[in-house]
Amino acid sequence: MPSKSLISIFNKVMRIGVSLIMLLVLLIGTEDKLSAAGEKGGQEPKILVVYTTNHNDANEDVRMLDLLLGHFSSRLQYVADDQLTMHDLDGVDYLVYYGAVSKKLPAYSTKIIGDYQGSLLAIGKNAEQLGTRFSFLSWNGEVGIQRVTKPQGTEPIQLEVTMPIEDVSMAQGEVLLEGWKGIYAYPLMIKHEKTAYFASASLSSPFSLGAAEALHDVFEVPHQTGHLALIRLEDVHPHSDPALLLEAGTYLADKGIPYVIALIPVYTNSETKELVHLKDRPELVKVLRTLQQRGASITLHGYMHYYRDSETGEGSEFWDIKDNTPISKPPEDTTPLKKRYEWSSQAEYEQYQVSLAQYEESYTVSRIENGIKELKELGLFPVAFEAPHYNMSHKGYQITSRYFSYLLGQVQFNQTDWHQMGTSPYISKPAFLNGMTLLPETVGYWDPESPTPTQNIRENAQQVRFVRDGVIGMFFHPYLGVAPLKKMITYMETMPDVTWIDVRKLSGKDVVKEELELAEADGIGDASDPLQESLIKQVYTALHEDSWTQLILWGIVALVTCMVLLFVLYTWRNRANLRKQLFMERDLND
Amino acid sequence: MTNLLFYLSLSVIWIMLLYHMFLMQGGYFHYLRFARSIPEWEKKDLPKPKVSILIPAHNEEVVIERTIKAMLRLEYPKEQLEIIVINDNSSDRTGEICDHYAAQYPYVKVVHTKPPNAGKGKSGALNQGLAHSTGEIIVVYDADNTPERKAVHYLVLALQNDPQAGVVVGKFRVVNAAKNLLTRFINIETICFQWMAQAGRFFWFRVTTIPGTNFAIRRSLIEELGGWDEKALAEDTELTIRVYNAGYFIRFFPAAITWEQEPEKWKVWWKQRTRWARGNQYVVLKFMGHLFSLRKKSIMFDLVYFFFTYFLFFLGVIVSDVLFVTNLFVDLQLQVGIVAMILWILAYFLYVTEVMIALSIERTELNAKNFWIVLLMYFTYSQLWIVLVLYALYLEIKRVVFRQELKWYKTERFAADKKSVPPIERQV
């Protein structure tokens, strides 16, 4: 077909043009912001984190720290205070000590840390045990603060409740961050030469924001002061309205805003249990392909978005919410997990644990692989992953990292409780995500239930803006119609220093474009639809969309209506003529 | 995919509905015109040919006497009339009653068939009767028929004055219409069948189906055709096609009226209709193979119509029903639109008005009671047809697979009571 080749030539020209422009934009605008998230591992500093927690495990506090540090380096190593050896310090550029709880540290650990000559950051408790490096500080117990500012007098972070921090007085050094109790300021982040201190054991939000901002100065990575933004069209599944999705996507594409479509390949009707696959919805696939062609980044948002009975889009798929455990058995299996005391020996119990983990492995692998496969078969190339409900076990993250380099949204911190989750305010590549880069969701979504949906987003965004290169990450449900989306975007446009993240181009090249070209070369995708399928599609389109079908149907309606009226007339006439009609039953009158 | 199915079934259904609308229009025209030629023909006053009336009867003791009496009252010169009752292997008093009348009236004859030539069904009986007949024109009545006095006169009149017509078919009415709901349904159905299908097709295409009773055929033609096909369950449909194939057409002449008894019990009705449906399916399959070698192209059209009715339309209705029911429980995402809804409602209106025209042609049928029955019939009686065709298909497939022999399911008769006496007899 001549038109076909014309289109492909046009596409090629377009592609080259678009990629050149994108490259230019990338070079000028976003390069140095994004390089912080960094692909150039060799040049990143090596950071060793020594932590003290209640049980000396890497708990949610340590994970949060991991998220914060992951912005500055992906070469992160974590060790509990009692596990620290001299060997751990080999080649370390930064040493971070994190005291989540007050504890007497082992003497050998304090010695190792005290002897370390390089840059050292202490966070929270126990810093006074770390030797003479911290002699410029003295600790006076705790103090409750209500807001956090930078000394340069930027917008403060208002705390909703009074938060306790370490009350330290400093003899020397520079205050990078201050906490305020009324009119009194207390140092929150202090730096003196190669030593820094963060005066809060808590790193959860909103302290995370303060720490995140100040860490730039600690690590002396200036980064640009501009901000990034990321928007996802959330929970698109085979039952989604293609028209609404198209409307939302087109609106963003027309504005030149790169965006993400969080796509679930299978929809399950919660009542009938009927599975609807994306391929059963050719119209939606068409819309998705079009939007992908126009630059949307498709993200795999689980395979079905649920584990146990739940409607697609509502449940968690990679965490057993009900039992609050990792996925460890088929959803229909309701037998409770066995505790240690139910086993006669530790060995048996461990064997049991292994079998549970094996189930999780095969479950996770098959869901992710099926998801990717079903999307690719339709010519859709997922470039990132977003865990349904943001919940996933660490094993889940490990498995996911085999398939994806980017994770969207938030992360679950530990293996015991799904409620423990959070996110960094900026792009981060923490150790526990096994090489994946987190593109955070920080400001929430358009909540139609809320009386002030824009206000909610605005308040959260204001906080994120406290952090240089903070990501204003949000999502939007396309089924709400395009109007609220426009409000969100209009608000975002009031910020002058925002660059939208284009997920598919984060690695420096458009991975989707490459996939599409490969697919075309392999004869997958549009060109290679089986003849029959395309025929059915054509007939279907002709029947459904073309006006002539409708015209014929309306024509029939008109004709039949006329005839019905005529028939009524005949009947009426026959009735009137009944007496005088020349009819053969006049025999009766013979 | 479901949308495609939906549109396919919608198309098939509406092709049929539009065709019937067209037929009804033709039927109305025929009603307005058919009688115009009668005075002219009667004025010609051609000599009356010899007529043989064949009445196949198999265990018809309940109705045969009334039938013979009706034959005796026919307004046709008795010297030119021959009434032949074929007592086909009856085990009841049928033969006895017939013999009684044969003894009284010289122009009444009885042919008693005995095995092996007996019990071979209606076709066999008719062939036997034909062998014993001498008339130039053969008229066939079922054993439960009470023709009006001038019925044979009109049949012969039309055949005489229309050399192109090999067969003239009259109209039949239901004598026991008021008996119960079933007979009321059947009454409405038969009236519609005659004015829509018979009159309509005759008006537009000169095509009529022989209904198995109340028709006249030229002896020369039936002999040329070699009699009735004894293998056919629906021998009338089968004969119809062969008549057209021989180059003649069949005239629908509703001036000739007979009254016949219809089943009063659902079980009987079911058996009778199964036989018809199977018979018609047999015919479609028999002739579909050499559809294009048929001499009269108009009958080819009729075969296609049958094919549509028993296969395509049937499938269309099934698919559409399945989609409808499924859609009640599962959202099939049918992109139906308002127009399909309007069409659905129009289909009902079309049906009602078509039936109303047909009823209004018959003098006594357009009344309030029938109106309500018509409204009800669409959702009840008419839908039974689906089950029926399905069952008939099943039987036909079973027959082919297991090579079963055909059996003649004789329609059970009901003793006439006062209510179900045709209007003529009330006068007597």
Short mmCIF file of N, CA and C in Angstrom, two decimals, chain A residues 238-242 269 271-272 274 276 280-283 535-537 539-540 543-545 549-550 552-579 581-590, chain B residues 1 3-4 7-8 10 14 18 21-22 24-25 28-29 31-32 34-35 38 42 75 148-151 154 171 173 195 254-257 259 329-333 335-336 338-340 342-343 346-347 349-350 353-354 356-357 360-363 366 423-424 427:
data_model
loop_
_atom_site.label_atom_id
_atom_site.label_comp_id
_atom_site.label_asym_id
_atom_site.label_seq_id
_atom_site.Cartn_x
_atom_site.Cartn_y
_atom_site.Cartn_z
N PRO A 238 -8.00 -2.92 31.43
CA PRO A 238 -8.83 -3.21 30.26
C PRO A 238 -10.27 -2.71 30.35
N HIS A 239 -10.71 -2.38 31.54
CA HIS A 239 -12.07 -1.91 31.66
C HIS A 239 -12.14 -0.38 31.64
N SER A 240 -10.99 0.26 31.48
CA SER A 240 -10.98 1.72 31.48
C SER A 240 -11.62 2.25 30.20
N ASP A 241 -12.15 3.42 30.30
CA ASP A 241 -12.79 4.06 29.14
C ASP A 241 -11.71 4.61 28.21
N PRO A 242 -11.60 4.04 26.99
CA PRO A 242 -10.55 4.50 26.08
C PRO A 242 -10.68 5.99 25.76
N ASN A 269 -13.40 -8.60 37.05
CA ASN A 269 -14.65 -8.12 37.60
C ASN A 269 -14.84 -8.75 38.97
N GLU A 271 -17.29 -9.17 40.83
CA GLU A 271 -18.48 -9.99 41.06
C GLU A 271 -18.43 -11.28 40.26
N THR A 272 -18.17 -11.16 38.97
CA THR A 272 -18.25 -12.35 38.12
C THR A 272 -16.94 -13.11 38.05
N GLU A 274 -14.73 -12.64 36.10
CA GLU A 274 -14.33 -12.75 34.70
C GLU A 274 -13.06 -11.94 34.47
N VAL A 276 -10.62 -9.98 32.05
CA VAL A 276 -10.59 -9.30 30.76
C VAL A 276 -9.14 -8.89 30.51
N ASP A 280 -8.37 -8.04 24.62
CA ASP A 280 -9.81 -8.11 24.34
C ASP A 280 -10.42 -6.73 24.14
N ARG A 281 -9.60 -5.71 24.31
CA ARG A 281 -10.13 -4.35 24.20
C ARG A 281 -9.33 -3.59 23.14
N PRO A 282 -9.57 -3.96 21.87
CA PRO A 282 -8.75 -3.38 20.80
C PRO A 282 -8.80 -1.85 20.76
N GLU A 283 -9.92 -1.32 21.15
CA GLU A 283 -10.04 0.13 21.08
C GLU A 283 -9.10 0.79 22.09
N LEU A 535 -8.71 -8.09 9.69
CA LEU A 535 -9.94 -8.09 8.91
C LEU A 535 -11.13 -7.86 9.83
N ILE A 536 -11.13 -8.63 10.92
CA ILE A 536 -12.21 -8.47 11.89
C ILE A 536 -12.25 -7.04 12.39
N LYS A 537 -11.05 -6.53 12.64
CA LYS A 537 -10.95 -5.17 13.15
C LYS A 537 -11.55 -4.18 12.15
N VAL A 539 -13.74 -4.80 9.75
CA VAL A 539 -15.20 -4.94 9.67
C VAL A 539 -15.84 -4.27 10.87
N TYR A 540 -15.21 -4.55 12.01
CA TYR A 540 -15.73 -3.99 13.25
C TYR A 540 -15.74 -2.46 13.18
N LEU A 543 -18.30 -1.23 10.89
CA LEU A 543 -19.64 -1.33 11.45
C LEU A 543 -19.87 -0.29 12.52
N HIS A 544 -18.82 -0.16 13.32
CA HIS A 544 -19.06 0.66 14.51
C HIS A 544 -18.91 2.14 14.25
N GLU A 545 -17.82 2.47 13.59
CA GLU A 545 -17.49 3.88 13.53
C GLU A 545 -18.09 4.59 12.33
N THR A 549 -23.13 2.82 8.47
CA THR A 549 -23.89 1.80 9.20
C THR A 549 -25.03 2.48 9.95
N GLN A 550 -24.64 3.52 10.65
CA GLN A 550 -25.66 4.26 11.40
C GLN A 550 -26.73 4.78 10.45
N ILE A 552 -27.64 3.56 7.56
CA ILE A 552 -28.51 2.47 7.12
C ILE A 552 -29.52 2.14 8.21
N LEU A 553 -29.01 2.04 9.44
CA LEU A 553 -29.91 1.69 10.54
C LEU A 553 -31.02 2.73 10.70
N TRP A 554 -30.61 4.00 10.62
CA TRP A 554 -31.64 5.04 10.74
C TRP A 554 -32.58 5.02 9.54
N GLY A 555 -32.02 4.67 8.38
CA GLY A 555 -32.85 4.53 7.19
C GLY A 555 -33.91 3.48 7.41
N ILE A 556 -33.48 2.34 7.97
CA ILE A 556 -34.44 1.26 8.25
C ILE A 556 -35.49 1.76 9.23
N VAL A 557 -35.04 2.49 10.23
CA VAL A 557 -35.99 3.02 11.21
C VAL A 557 -37.05 3.87 10.50
N ALA A 558 -36.60 4.74 9.61
CA ALA A 558 -37.54 5.63 8.92
C ALA A 558 -38.51 4.82 8.07
N LEU A 559 -37.95 3.87 7.30
CA LEU A 559 -38.78 3.06 6.41
C LEU A 559 -39.82 2.28 7.20
N VAL A 560 -39.34 1.63 8.25
CA VAL A 560 -40.26 0.78 9.02
C VAL A 560 -41.33 1.64 9.70
N THR A 561 -40.92 2.79 10.17
CA THR A 561 -41.92 3.67 10.79
C THR A 561 -43.02 4.02 9.79
N CYS A 562 -42.61 4.36 8.58
CA CYS A 562 -43.59 4.68 7.54
C CYS A 562 -44.52 3.49 7.30
N MET A 563 -43.90 2.31 7.19
CA MET A 563 -44.70 1.13 6.88
C MET A 563 -45.66 0.82 8.03
N VAL A 564 -45.17 0.97 9.24
CA VAL A 564 -46.04 0.70 10.39
C VAL A 564 -47.25 1.63 10.34
N LEU A 565 -46.99 2.88 10.04
CA LEU A 565 -48.10 3.85 9.95
C LEU A 565 -49.06 3.45 8.82
N LEU A 566 -48.48 3.05 7.70
CA LEU A 566 -49.29 2.62 6.55
C LEU A 566 -50.15 1.42 6.92
N PHE A 567 -49.54 0.47 7.64
CA PHE A 567 -50.25 -0.74 8.03
C PHE A 567 -51.41 -0.41 8.97
N VAL A 568 -51.17 0.56 9.83
CA VAL A 568 -52.25 0.98 10.72
C VAL A 568 -53.40 1.54 9.88
N LEU A 569 -53.01 2.30 8.87
CA LEU A 569 -54.02 2.89 7.97
C LEU A 569 -54.81 1.78 7.26
N TYR A 570 -54.10 0.78 6.74
CA TYR A 570 -54.76 -0.35 6.06
C TYR A 570 -55.77 -1.01 6.99
N THR A 571 -55.28 -1.26 8.21
CA THR A 571 -56.14 -1.95 9.17
C THR A 571 -57.40 -1.13 9.42
N TRP A 572 -57.20 0.13 9.58
CA TRP A 572 -58.33 1.01 9.86
C TRP A 572 -59.29 1.02 8.67
N ARG A 573 -58.74 1.03 7.48
CA ARG A 573 -59.54 1.07 6.27
C ARG A 573 -60.33 -0.23 6.10
N ASN A 574 -59.63 -1.34 6.37
CA ASN A 574 -60.31 -2.63 6.28
C ASN A 574 -61.49 -2.69 7.23
N ARG A 575 -61.25 -2.16 8.40
CA ARG A 575 -62.30 -2.18 9.42
C ARG A 575 -63.49 -1.37 8.95
N ALA A 576 -63.19 -0.22 8.36
CA ALA A 576 -64.27 0.64 7.88
C ALA A 576 -65.04 -0.01 6.73
N ASN A 577 -64.30 -0.75 5.92
CA ASN A 577 -64.91 -1.35 4.73
C ASN A 577 -65.56 -2.70 5.00
N LEU A 578 -65.48 -3.10 6.24
CA LEU A 578 -65.86 -4.47 6.56
C LEU A 578 -67.22 -4.84 5.98
N ARG A 579 -68.18 -3.95 6.12
CA ARG A 579 -69.55 -4.30 5.74
C ARG A 579 -69.73 -4.42 4.24
N GLN A 581 -67.39 -4.91 2.04
CA GLN A 581 -66.36 -5.58 1.25
C GLN A 581 -66.91 -6.78 0.50
N LEU A 582 -66.31 -6.91 -0.68
CA LEU A 582 -66.69 -8.05 -1.51
C LEU A 582 -65.86 -9.22 -1.06
N PHE A 583 -66.44 -10.01 -0.21
CA PHE A 583 -65.63 -11.05 0.39
C PHE A 583 -66.34 -12.37 0.27
N MET A 584 -65.56 -13.40 0.11
CA MET A 584 -66.14 -14.67 -0.27
C MET A 584 -66.97 -15.32 0.82
N GLU A 585 -66.85 -14.82 2.01
CA GLU A 585 -67.66 -15.42 3.06
C GLU A 585 -69.11 -14.96 2.98
N ARG A 586 -69.41 -14.19 1.95
CA ARG A 586 -70.81 -13.82 1.72
C ARG A 586 -71.64 -15.08 1.48
N ASP A 587 -70.95 -16.18 1.23
CA ASP A 587 -71.63 -17.47 1.17
C ASP A 587 -72.63 -17.61 2.30
N LEU A 588 -72.24 -17.05 3.40
CA LEU A 588 -73.06 -17.15 4.60
C LEU A 588 -74.46 -16.63 4.36
N ASN A 589 -74.52 -15.62 3.51
CA ASN A 589 -75.82 -15.00 3.30
C ASN A 589 -76.63 -15.70 2.22
N ASP A 590 -76.03 -16.68 1.61
CA ASP A 590 -76.75 -17.41 0.55
C ASP A 590 -78.03 -18.03 1.07
N MET B 1 -15.44 -8.48 18.99
CA MET B 1 -15.96 -9.75 18.46
C MET B 1 -17.46 -9.85 18.72
N ASN B 3 -19.39 -7.48 19.25
CA ASN B 3 -20.06 -6.45 18.45
C ASN B 3 -20.31 -6.93 17.04
N LEU B 4 -19.32 -7.63 16.50
CA LEU B 4 -19.45 -8.16 15.15
C LEU B 4 -20.62 -9.14 15.09
N TYR B 7 -23.89 -7.34 15.25
CA TYR B 7 -24.31 -6.70 14.01
C TYR B 7 -24.71 -7.72 12.95
N LEU B 8 -24.03 -8.86 12.95
CA LEU B 8 -24.41 -9.90 12.00
C LEU B 8 -25.82 -10.38 12.27
N LEU B 10 -28.12 -8.87 13.93
CA LEU B 10 -29.06 -7.76 13.68
C LEU B 10 -29.38 -7.69 12.19
N TRP B 14 -33.02 -8.36 10.58
CA TRP B 14 -33.73 -7.27 9.91
C TRP B 14 -33.94 -7.53 8.42
N LEU B 18 -37.66 -7.04 7.24
CA LEU B 18 -37.97 -6.15 6.12
C LEU B 18 -38.64 -6.94 5.00
N MET B 21 -42.14 -7.45 5.92
CA MET B 21 -42.87 -6.20 5.77
C MET B 21 -43.30 -6.01 4.32
N PHE B 22 -42.35 -6.30 3.46
CA PHE B 22 -42.57 -6.22 2.03
C PHE B 22 -43.66 -7.21 1.61
N MET B 24 -46.04 -8.42 3.47
CA MET B 24 -47.35 -8.01 3.99
C MET B 24 -47.98 -6.96 3.08
N GLN B 25 -47.13 -6.07 2.60
CA GLN B 25 -47.63 -5.07 1.68
C GLN B 25 -48.21 -5.76 0.44
N TYR B 28 -51.50 -7.41 1.12
CA TYR B 28 -52.61 -6.47 1.15
C TYR B 28 -53.07 -6.12 -0.27
N PHE B 29 -52.11 -5.91 -1.14
CA PHE B 29 -52.45 -5.64 -2.54
C PHE B 29 -53.22 -6.81 -3.14
N TYR B 31 -55.01 -8.96 -1.63
CA TYR B 31 -56.36 -8.97 -1.06
C TYR B 31 -57.26 -8.00 -1.81
N LEU B 32 -56.69 -6.84 -2.16
CA LEU B 32 -57.50 -5.84 -2.86
C LEU B 32 -57.84 -6.28 -4.28
N PHE B 34 -57.46 -9.77 -5.80
CA PHE B 34 -57.64 -11.14 -6.27
C PHE B 34 -59.06 -11.41 -6.78
N ALA B 35 -60.05 -10.72 -6.19
CA ALA B 35 -61.43 -11.04 -6.52
C ALA B 35 -61.91 -10.35 -7.80
N ILE B 38 -63.01 -12.51 -10.78
CA ILE B 38 -64.05 -13.54 -10.61
C ILE B 38 -65.28 -13.30 -11.51
N GLU B 42 -66.47 -15.88 -14.36
CA GLU B 42 -67.77 -16.57 -14.24
C GLU B 42 -68.64 -16.30 -15.46
N GLU B 75 -70.95 -26.95 -4.05
CA GLU B 75 -71.70 -26.47 -5.21
C GLU B 75 -70.89 -26.76 -6.47
N GLU B 148 -65.95 -24.65 2.25
CA GLU B 148 -67.18 -23.91 1.97
C GLU B 148 -67.76 -24.37 0.64
N ARG B 149 -69.04 -24.08 0.44
CA ARG B 149 -69.73 -24.67 -0.70
C ARG B 149 -69.08 -24.38 -2.05
N LYS B 150 -68.59 -23.17 -2.19
CA LYS B 150 -68.06 -22.80 -3.50
C LYS B 150 -66.56 -23.02 -3.62
N ALA B 151 -65.96 -23.65 -2.63
CA ALA B 151 -64.50 -23.78 -2.61
C ALA B 151 -63.98 -24.44 -3.88
N TYR B 154 -64.39 -22.39 -7.05
CA TYR B 154 -63.38 -21.34 -7.25
C TYR B 154 -62.03 -21.91 -7.64
N LYS B 171 -57.71 -20.79 0.53
CA LYS B 171 -57.36 -20.32 1.86
C LYS B 171 -57.95 -21.30 2.87
N ARG B 173 -59.10 -21.79 7.01
CA ARG B 173 -59.36 -21.07 8.25
C ARG B 173 -59.48 -22.07 9.38
N TRP B 195 -52.05 -14.47 4.46
CA TRP B 195 -52.05 -13.14 3.83
C TRP B 195 -50.65 -12.59 3.64
N PRO B 254 -57.68 -16.89 -2.63
CA PRO B 254 -58.33 -17.00 -1.31
C PRO B 254 -59.86 -17.04 -1.37
N ALA B 255 -60.42 -17.01 -2.57
CA ALA B 255 -61.88 -17.12 -2.64
C ALA B 255 -62.32 -18.53 -2.25
N ALA B 256 -61.45 -19.49 -2.51
CA ALA B 256 -61.77 -20.87 -2.13
C ALA B 256 -61.37 -21.08 -0.68
N ILE B 257 -62.38 -21.33 0.13
CA ILE B 257 -62.11 -21.37 1.57
C ILE B 257 -62.45 -22.74 2.14
N TRP B 259 -62.36 -24.89 6.02
CA TRP B 259 -62.18 -24.74 7.48
C TRP B 259 -61.56 -26.00 7.99
N PHE B 329 -26.05 -10.08 32.52
CA PHE B 329 -25.20 -10.47 33.64
C PHE B 329 -23.78 -9.92 33.51
N VAL B 330 -23.28 -9.93 32.30
CA VAL B 330 -21.90 -9.47 32.06
C VAL B 330 -21.98 -8.31 31.09
N ASP B 331 -21.19 -7.31 31.38
CA ASP B 331 -21.15 -6.19 30.45
C ASP B 331 -20.30 -6.55 29.24
N LEU B 332 -20.97 -6.78 28.11
CA LEU B 332 -20.24 -7.17 26.91
C LEU B 332 -19.72 -5.95 26.17
N GLN B 333 -20.02 -4.80 26.69
CA GLN B 333 -19.59 -3.55 26.05
C GLN B 333 -20.08 -3.46 24.62
N GLN B 335 -21.52 -1.87 21.63
CA GLN B 335 -21.71 -0.49 21.22
C GLN B 335 -23.00 -0.42 20.40
N VAL B 336 -24.10 -0.52 21.10
CA VAL B 336 -25.37 -0.69 20.44
C VAL B 336 -25.94 0.64 20.01
N ILE B 338 -28.58 4.04 20.47
CA ILE B 338 -30.01 4.26 20.59
C ILE B 338 -30.75 3.64 19.41
N VAL B 339 -30.10 3.62 18.25
CA VAL B 339 -30.81 3.18 17.05
C VAL B 339 -31.21 1.71 17.17
N ALA B 340 -30.36 0.92 17.81
CA ALA B 340 -30.70 -0.49 17.97
C ALA B 340 -31.90 -0.66 18.90
N ILE B 342 -34.32 1.52 19.24
CA ILE B 342 -35.49 1.94 18.46
C ILE B 342 -35.90 0.83 17.52
N LEU B 343 -34.92 0.19 16.90
CA LEU B 343 -35.23 -0.90 15.98
C LEU B 343 -35.93 -2.03 16.71
N LEU B 346 -39.41 -0.99 17.23
CA LEU B 346 -40.11 -0.96 15.94
C LEU B 346 -40.46 -2.37 15.47
N ALA B 347 -39.55 -3.31 15.76
CA ALA B 347 -39.81 -4.69 15.36
C ALA B 347 -41.13 -5.17 15.95
N PHE B 349 -43.67 -3.22 16.94
CA PHE B 349 -44.76 -2.48 16.30
C PHE B 349 -45.07 -3.06 14.91
N LEU B 350 -44.00 -3.36 14.20
CA LEU B 350 -44.16 -3.90 12.86
C LEU B 350 -44.93 -5.21 12.92
N THR B 353 -48.65 -4.53 13.77
CA THR B 353 -49.46 -3.96 12.67
C THR B 353 -49.62 -4.96 11.54
N GLU B 354 -48.59 -5.74 11.28
CA GLU B 354 -48.72 -6.75 10.22
C GLU B 354 -49.83 -7.74 10.56
N MET B 356 -52.26 -7.24 12.51
CA MET B 356 -53.55 -6.55 12.54
C MET B 356 -54.15 -6.42 11.14
N ILE B 357 -53.32 -6.14 10.16
CA ILE B 357 -53.84 -6.08 8.78
C ILE B 357 -54.45 -7.41 8.41
N SER B 360 -57.61 -7.96 10.05
CA SER B 360 -58.70 -7.07 9.62
C SER B 360 -59.28 -7.51 8.28
N ILE B 361 -58.51 -8.30 7.53
CA ILE B 361 -59.03 -8.81 6.27
C ILE B 361 -60.14 -9.82 6.53
N GLU B 362 -59.95 -10.63 7.57
CA GLU B 362 -60.97 -11.61 7.93
C GLU B 362 -62.06 -10.91 8.74
N ARG B 363 -63.26 -11.19 8.37
CA ARG B 363 -64.36 -10.37 8.87
C ARG B 363 -64.51 -10.36 10.39
N LEU B 366 -60.91 -9.17 13.75
CA LEU B 366 -60.32 -7.96 14.34
C LEU B 366 -61.15 -7.55 15.56
N PRO B 423 -69.04 -21.57 10.38
CA PRO B 423 -70.23 -20.75 10.20
C PRO B 423 -71.24 -21.34 9.21
N ILE B 424 -70.75 -22.00 8.17
CA ILE B 424 -71.67 -22.55 7.19
C ILE B 424 -72.62 -23.54 7.84
N GLN B 427 -75.55 -22.50 9.75
CA GLN B 427 -76.70 -22.10 8.95
C GLN B 427 -77.60 -23.28 8.64
#
